[in-house]
Short mmCIF file of N, CA and C in Angstrom, two decimals:
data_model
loop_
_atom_site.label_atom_id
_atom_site.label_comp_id
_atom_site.label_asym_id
_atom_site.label_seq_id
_atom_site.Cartn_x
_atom_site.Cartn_y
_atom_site.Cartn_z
N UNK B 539 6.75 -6.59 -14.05
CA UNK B 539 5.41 -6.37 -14.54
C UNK B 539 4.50 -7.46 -14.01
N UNK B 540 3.43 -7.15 -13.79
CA UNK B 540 2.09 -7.85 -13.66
C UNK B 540 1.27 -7.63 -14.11
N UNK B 541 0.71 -8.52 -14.56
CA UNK B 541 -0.80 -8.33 -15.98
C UNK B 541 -0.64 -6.51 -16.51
N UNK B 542 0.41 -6.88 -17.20
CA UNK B 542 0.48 -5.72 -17.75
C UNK B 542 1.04 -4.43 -16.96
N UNK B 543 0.81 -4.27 -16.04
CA UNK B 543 1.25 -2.69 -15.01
C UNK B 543 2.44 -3.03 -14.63
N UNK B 544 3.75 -1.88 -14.57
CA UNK B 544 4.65 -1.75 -14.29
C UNK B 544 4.80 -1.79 -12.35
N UNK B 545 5.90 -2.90 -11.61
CA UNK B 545 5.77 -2.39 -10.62
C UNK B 545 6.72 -1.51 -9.97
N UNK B 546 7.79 -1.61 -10.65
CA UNK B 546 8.89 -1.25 -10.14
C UNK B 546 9.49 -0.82 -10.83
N UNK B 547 10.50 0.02 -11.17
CA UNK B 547 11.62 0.47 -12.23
C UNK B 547 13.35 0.78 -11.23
N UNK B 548 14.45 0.25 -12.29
CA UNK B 548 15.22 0.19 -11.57
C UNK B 548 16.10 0.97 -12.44
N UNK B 549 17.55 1.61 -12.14
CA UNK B 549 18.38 1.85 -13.02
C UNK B 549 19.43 1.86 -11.97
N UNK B 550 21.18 0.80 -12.57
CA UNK B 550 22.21 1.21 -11.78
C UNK B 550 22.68 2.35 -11.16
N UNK B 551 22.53 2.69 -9.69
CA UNK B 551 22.69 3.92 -8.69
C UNK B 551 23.68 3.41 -8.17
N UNK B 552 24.89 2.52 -8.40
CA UNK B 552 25.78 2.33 -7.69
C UNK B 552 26.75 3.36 -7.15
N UNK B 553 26.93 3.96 -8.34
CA UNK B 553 27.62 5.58 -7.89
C UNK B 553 27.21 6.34 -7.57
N UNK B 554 26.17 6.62 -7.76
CA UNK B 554 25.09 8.20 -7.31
C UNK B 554 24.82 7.84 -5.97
N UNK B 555 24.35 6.51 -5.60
CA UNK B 555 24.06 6.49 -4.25
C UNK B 555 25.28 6.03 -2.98
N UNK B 556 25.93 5.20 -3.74
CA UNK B 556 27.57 4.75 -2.84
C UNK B 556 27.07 3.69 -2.34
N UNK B 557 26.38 2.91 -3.19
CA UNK B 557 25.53 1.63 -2.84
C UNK B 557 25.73 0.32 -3.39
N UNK B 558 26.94 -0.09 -2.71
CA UNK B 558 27.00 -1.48 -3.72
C UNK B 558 26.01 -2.60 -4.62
N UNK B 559 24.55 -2.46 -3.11
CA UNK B 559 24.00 -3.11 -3.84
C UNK B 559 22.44 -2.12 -4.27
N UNK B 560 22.82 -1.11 -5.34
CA UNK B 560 21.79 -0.37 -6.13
C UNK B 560 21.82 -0.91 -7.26
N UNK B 561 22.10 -1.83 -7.47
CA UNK B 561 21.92 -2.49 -8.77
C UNK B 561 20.21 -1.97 -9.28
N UNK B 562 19.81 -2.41 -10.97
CA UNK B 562 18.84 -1.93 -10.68
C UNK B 562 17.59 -2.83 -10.92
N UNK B 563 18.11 -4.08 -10.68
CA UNK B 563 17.14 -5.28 -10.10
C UNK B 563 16.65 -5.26 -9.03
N UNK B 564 17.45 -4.61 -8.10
CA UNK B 564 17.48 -4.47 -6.39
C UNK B 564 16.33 -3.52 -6.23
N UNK B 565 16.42 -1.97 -7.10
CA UNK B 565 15.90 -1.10 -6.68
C UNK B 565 14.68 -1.08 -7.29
N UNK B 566 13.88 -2.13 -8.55
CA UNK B 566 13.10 -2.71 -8.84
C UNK B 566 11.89 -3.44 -8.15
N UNK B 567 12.87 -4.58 -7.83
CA UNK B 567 12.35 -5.32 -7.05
C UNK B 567 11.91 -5.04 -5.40
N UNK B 568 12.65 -3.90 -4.52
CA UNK B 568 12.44 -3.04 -3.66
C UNK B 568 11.20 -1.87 -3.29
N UNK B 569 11.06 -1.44 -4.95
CA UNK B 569 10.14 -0.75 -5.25
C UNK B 569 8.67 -1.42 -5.22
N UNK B 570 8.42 -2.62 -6.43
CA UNK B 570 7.54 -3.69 -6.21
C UNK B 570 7.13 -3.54 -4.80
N UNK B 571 7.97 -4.49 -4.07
CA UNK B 571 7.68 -5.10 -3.12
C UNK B 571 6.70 -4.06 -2.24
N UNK B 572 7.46 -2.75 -1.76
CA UNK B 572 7.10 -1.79 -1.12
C UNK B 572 5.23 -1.40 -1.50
N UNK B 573 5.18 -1.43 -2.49
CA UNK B 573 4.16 -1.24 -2.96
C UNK B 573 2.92 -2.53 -2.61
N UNK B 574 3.39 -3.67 -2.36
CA UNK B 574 2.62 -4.76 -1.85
C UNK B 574 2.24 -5.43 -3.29
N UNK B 575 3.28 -5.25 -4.02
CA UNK B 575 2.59 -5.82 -5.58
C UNK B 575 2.18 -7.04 -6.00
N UNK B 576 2.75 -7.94 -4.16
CA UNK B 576 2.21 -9.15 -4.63
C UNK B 576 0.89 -10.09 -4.11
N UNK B 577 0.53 -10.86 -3.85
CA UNK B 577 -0.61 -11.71 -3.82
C UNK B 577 -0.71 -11.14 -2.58
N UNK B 578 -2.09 -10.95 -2.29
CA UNK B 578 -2.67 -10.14 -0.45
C UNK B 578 -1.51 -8.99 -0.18
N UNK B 579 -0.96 -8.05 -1.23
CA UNK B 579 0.03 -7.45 -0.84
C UNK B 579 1.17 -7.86 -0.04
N UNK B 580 1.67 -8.69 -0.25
CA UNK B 580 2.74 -9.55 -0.32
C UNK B 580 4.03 -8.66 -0.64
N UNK B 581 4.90 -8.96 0.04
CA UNK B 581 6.52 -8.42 -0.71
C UNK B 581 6.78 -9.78 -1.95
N UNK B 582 6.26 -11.16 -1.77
CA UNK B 582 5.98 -12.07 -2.77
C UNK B 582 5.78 -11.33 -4.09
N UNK B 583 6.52 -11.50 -5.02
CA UNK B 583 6.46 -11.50 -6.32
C UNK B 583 6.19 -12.52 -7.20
N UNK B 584 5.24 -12.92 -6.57
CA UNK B 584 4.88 -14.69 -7.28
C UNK B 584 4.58 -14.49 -9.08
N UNK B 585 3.94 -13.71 -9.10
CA UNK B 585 3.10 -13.92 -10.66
C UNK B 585 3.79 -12.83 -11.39
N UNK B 586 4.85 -11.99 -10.70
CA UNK B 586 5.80 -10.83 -11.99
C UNK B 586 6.82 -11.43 -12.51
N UNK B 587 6.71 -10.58 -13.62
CA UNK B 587 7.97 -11.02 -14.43
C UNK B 587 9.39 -9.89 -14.36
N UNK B 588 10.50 -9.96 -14.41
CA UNK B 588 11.26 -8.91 -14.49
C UNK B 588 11.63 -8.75 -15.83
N UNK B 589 12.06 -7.96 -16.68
CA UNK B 589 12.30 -7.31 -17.21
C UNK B 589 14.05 -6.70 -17.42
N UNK B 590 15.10 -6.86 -17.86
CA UNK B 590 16.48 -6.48 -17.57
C UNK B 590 17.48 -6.23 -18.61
N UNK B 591 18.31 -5.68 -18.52
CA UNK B 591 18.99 -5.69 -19.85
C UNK B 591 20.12 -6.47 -19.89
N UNK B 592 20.89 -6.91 -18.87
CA UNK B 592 21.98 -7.71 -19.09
C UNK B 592 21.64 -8.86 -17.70
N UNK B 593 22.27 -9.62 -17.85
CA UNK B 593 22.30 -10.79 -17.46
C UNK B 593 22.38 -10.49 -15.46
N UNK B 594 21.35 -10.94 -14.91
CA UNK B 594 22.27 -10.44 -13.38
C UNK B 594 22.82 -11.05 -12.56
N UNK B 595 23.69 -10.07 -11.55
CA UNK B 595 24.83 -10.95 -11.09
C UNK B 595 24.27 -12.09 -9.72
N UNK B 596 24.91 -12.53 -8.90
CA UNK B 596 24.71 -13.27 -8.00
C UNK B 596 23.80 -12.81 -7.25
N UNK B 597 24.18 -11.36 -6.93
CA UNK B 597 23.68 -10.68 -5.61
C UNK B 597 22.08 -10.82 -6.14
N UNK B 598 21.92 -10.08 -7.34
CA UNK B 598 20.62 -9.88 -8.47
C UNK B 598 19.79 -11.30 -8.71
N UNK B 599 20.49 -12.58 -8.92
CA UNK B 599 19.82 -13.59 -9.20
C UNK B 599 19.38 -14.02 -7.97
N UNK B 600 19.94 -14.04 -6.82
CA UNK B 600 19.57 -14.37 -5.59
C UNK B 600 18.23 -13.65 -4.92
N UNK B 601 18.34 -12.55 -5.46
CA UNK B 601 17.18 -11.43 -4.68
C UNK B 601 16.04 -12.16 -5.88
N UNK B 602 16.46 -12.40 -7.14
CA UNK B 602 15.17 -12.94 -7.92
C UNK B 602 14.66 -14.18 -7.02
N UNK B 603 15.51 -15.07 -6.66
CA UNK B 603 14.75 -16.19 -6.11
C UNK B 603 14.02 -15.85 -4.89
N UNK B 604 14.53 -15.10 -3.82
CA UNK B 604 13.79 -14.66 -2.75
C UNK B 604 12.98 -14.39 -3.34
N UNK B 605 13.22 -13.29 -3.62
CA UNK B 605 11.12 -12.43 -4.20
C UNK B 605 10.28 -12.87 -4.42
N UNK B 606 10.59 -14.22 -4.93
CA UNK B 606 9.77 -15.65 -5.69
C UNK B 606 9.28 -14.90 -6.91
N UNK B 607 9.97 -14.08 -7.88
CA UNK B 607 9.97 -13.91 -9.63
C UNK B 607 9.41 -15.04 -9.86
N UNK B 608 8.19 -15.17 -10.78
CA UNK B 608 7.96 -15.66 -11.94
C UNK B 608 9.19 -16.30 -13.15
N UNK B 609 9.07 -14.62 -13.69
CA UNK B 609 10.01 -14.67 -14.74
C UNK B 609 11.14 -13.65 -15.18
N UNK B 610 12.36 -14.02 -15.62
CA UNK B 610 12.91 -12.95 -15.61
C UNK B 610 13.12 -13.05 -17.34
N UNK B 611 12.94 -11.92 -17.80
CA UNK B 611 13.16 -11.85 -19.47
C UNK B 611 15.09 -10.36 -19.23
N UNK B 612 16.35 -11.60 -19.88
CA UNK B 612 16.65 -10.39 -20.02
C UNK B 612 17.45 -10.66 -21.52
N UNK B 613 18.29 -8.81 -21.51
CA UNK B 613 18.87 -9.02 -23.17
C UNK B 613 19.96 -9.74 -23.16
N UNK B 614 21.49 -9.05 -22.82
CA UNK B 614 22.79 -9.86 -23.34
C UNK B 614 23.54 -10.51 -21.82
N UNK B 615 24.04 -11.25 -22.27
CA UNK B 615 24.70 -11.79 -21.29
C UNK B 615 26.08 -11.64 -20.23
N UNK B 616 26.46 -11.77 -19.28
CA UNK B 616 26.94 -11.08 -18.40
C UNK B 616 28.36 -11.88 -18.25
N UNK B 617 29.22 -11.70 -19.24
CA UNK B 617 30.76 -12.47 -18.96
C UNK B 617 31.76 -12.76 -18.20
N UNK B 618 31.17 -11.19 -17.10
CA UNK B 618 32.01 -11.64 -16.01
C UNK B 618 31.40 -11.73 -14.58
N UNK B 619 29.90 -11.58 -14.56
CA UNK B 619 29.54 -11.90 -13.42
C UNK B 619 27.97 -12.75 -13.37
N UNK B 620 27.60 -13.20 -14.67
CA UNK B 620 26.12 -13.33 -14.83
C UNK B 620 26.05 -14.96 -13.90
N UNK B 621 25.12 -14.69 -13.01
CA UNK B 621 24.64 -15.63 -12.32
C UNK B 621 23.61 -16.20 -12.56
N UNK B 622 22.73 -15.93 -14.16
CA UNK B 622 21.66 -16.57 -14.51
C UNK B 622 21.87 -17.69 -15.53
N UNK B 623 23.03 -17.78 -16.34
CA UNK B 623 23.29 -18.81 -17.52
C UNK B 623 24.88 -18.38 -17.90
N UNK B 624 25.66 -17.41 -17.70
CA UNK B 624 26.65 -17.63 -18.21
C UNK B 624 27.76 -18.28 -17.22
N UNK B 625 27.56 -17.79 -15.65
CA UNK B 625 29.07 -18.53 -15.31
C UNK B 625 28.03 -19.41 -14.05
N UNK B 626 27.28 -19.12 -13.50
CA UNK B 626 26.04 -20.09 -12.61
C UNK B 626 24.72 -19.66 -13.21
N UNK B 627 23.87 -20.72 -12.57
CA UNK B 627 22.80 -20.76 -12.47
C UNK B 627 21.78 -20.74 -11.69
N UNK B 628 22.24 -19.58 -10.54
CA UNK B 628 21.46 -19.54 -9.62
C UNK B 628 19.66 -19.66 -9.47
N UNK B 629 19.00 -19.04 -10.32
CA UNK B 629 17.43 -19.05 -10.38
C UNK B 629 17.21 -20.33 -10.91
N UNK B 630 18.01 -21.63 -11.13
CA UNK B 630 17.34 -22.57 -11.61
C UNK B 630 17.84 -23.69 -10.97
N UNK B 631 18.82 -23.56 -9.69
CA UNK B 631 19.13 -24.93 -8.92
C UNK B 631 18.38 -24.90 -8.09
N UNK B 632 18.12 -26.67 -7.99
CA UNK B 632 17.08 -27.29 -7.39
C UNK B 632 17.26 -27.28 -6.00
N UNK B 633 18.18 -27.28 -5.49
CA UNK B 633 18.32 -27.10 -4.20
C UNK B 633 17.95 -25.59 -3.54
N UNK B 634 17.43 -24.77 -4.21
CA UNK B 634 16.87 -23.46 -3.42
C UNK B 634 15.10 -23.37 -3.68
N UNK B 635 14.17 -23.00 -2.75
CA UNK B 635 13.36 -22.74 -2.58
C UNK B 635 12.48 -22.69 -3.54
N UNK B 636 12.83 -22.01 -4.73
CA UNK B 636 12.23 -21.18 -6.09
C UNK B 636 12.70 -21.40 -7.10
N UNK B 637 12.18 -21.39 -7.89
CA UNK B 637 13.52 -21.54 -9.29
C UNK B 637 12.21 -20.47 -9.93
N UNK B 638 13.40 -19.53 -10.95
CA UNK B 638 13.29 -18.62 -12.19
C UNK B 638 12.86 -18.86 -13.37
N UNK B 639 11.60 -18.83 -14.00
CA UNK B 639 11.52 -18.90 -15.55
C UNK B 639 12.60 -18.13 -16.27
N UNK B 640 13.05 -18.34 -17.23
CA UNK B 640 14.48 -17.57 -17.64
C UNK B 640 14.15 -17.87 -19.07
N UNK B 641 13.95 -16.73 -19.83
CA UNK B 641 13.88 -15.74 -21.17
C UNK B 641 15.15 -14.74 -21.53
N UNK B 642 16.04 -15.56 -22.40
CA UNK B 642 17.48 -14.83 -22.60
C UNK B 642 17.63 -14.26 -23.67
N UNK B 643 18.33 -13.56 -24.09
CA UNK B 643 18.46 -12.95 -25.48
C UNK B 643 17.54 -12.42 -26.39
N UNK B 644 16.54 -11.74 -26.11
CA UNK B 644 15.44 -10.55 -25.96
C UNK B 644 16.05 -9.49 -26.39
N UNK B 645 16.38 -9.15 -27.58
CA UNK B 645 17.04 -7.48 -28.38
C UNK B 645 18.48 -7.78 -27.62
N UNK B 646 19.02 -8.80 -27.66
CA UNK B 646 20.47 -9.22 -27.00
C UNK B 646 21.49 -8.35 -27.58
N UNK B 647 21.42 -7.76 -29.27
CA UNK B 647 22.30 -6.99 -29.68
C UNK B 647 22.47 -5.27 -29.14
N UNK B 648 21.03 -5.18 -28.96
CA UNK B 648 20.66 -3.31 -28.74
C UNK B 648 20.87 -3.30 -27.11
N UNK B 649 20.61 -4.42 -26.43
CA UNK B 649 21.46 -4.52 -25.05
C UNK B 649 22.84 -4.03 -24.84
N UNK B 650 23.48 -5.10 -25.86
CA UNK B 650 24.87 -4.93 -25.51
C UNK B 650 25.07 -3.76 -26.18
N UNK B 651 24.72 -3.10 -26.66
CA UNK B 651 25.07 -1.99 -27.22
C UNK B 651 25.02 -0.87 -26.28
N UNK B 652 23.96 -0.80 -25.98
CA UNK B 652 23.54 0.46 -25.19
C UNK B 652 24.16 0.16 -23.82
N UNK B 653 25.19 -0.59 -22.85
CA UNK B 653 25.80 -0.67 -21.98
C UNK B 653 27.29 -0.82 -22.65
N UNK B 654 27.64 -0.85 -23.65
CA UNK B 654 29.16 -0.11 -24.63
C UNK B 654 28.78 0.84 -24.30
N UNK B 655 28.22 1.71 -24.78
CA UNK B 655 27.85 3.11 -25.09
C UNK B 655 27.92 3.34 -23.23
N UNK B 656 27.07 3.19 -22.35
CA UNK B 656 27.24 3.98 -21.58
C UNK B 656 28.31 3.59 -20.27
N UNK B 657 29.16 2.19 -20.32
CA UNK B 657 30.75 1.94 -20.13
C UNK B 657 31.39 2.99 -20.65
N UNK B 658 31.60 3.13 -22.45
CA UNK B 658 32.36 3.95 -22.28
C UNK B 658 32.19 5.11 -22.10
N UNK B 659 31.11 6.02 -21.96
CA UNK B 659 31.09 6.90 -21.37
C UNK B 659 31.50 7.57 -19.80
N UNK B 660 31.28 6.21 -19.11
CA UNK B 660 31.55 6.34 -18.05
C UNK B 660 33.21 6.46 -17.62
N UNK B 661 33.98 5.29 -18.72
CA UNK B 661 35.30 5.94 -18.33
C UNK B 661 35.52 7.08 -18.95
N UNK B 662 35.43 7.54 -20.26
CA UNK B 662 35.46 8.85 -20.56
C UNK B 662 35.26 10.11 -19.71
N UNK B 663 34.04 10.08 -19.20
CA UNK B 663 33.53 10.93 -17.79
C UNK B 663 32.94 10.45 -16.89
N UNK B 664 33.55 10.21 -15.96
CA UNK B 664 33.92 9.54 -14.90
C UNK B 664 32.62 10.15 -13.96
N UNK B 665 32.23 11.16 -13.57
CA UNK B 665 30.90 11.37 -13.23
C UNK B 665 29.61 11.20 -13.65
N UNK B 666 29.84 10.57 -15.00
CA UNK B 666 27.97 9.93 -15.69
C UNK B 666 27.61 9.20 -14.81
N UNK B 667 26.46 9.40 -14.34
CA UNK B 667 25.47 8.51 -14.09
C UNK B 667 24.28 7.41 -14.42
N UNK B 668 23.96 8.21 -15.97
CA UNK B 668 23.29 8.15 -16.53
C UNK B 668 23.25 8.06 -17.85
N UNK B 669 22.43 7.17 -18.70
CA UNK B 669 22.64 7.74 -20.17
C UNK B 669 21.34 8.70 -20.91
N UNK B 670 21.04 9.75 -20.27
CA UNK B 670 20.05 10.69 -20.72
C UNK B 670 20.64 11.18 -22.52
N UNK B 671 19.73 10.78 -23.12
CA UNK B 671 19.63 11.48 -24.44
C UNK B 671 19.76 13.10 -24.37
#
């Protein structure tokens, strides 16, 4: 987001598309960019914030620092791959270019919930993509 307007929206396409990296920070931040959402239409994301529900991984925290994110607000945390505070800290070492404003635990419970819910769905039926109501 920027002053309010949405730029990008993402949702995991890892399976639908056969895309390792469809994460949906990637396809977010891809979207943004495309659009010129940033300063002189910039792929720069200087002044957005992201928005996320679980913690993201390396690949995800890394593309935050490129983009040059602002801020990233997300909900629960990522145990086995979160590269923002649980196992590194990629958006906030000093040795890279940019560092991340970082807003954690934001509805951290209804996060983790709603990625139970659509884990197990996914092993249950193995073709979800999605969690459509």
């Amino acid at each position: 987001m920027l002053d309010g307007a949405v730029l990008g929206l993402g949702g995991n396409r890892r399976e639908s598309q056969r895309d390792p990296t469809a994460h949906a920070e990637i396809l977010a931040l891809r979207q943004a960019a495309r659009a010129g959402a940033g300063p002189g239409k910039s792929w720069r994301l200087c002044d957005a914030t992201l928005y996320v529900t679980q913690e993201p991984c390396p690949m995800c925290a890394g593309a935050l620092v490129n983009a040059r994110i602002r801020r990233l607000v997300y909900g629960c945390p990522n145990p086995k791959a979160g590269a923002v505070r649980t196992l590194y800290r990629i958006v906030e070492d000093p040795r890279l270019n940019h560092r991340v404003e970082v807003c954690e635990g934001v509805l951290a419970d209804e996060c983790a919930a709603l990625l139970k819910r659509f884990f197990g769905a996914l092993r249950k039926f193995p073709g979800v993509t999605s969690l459509e109501r």
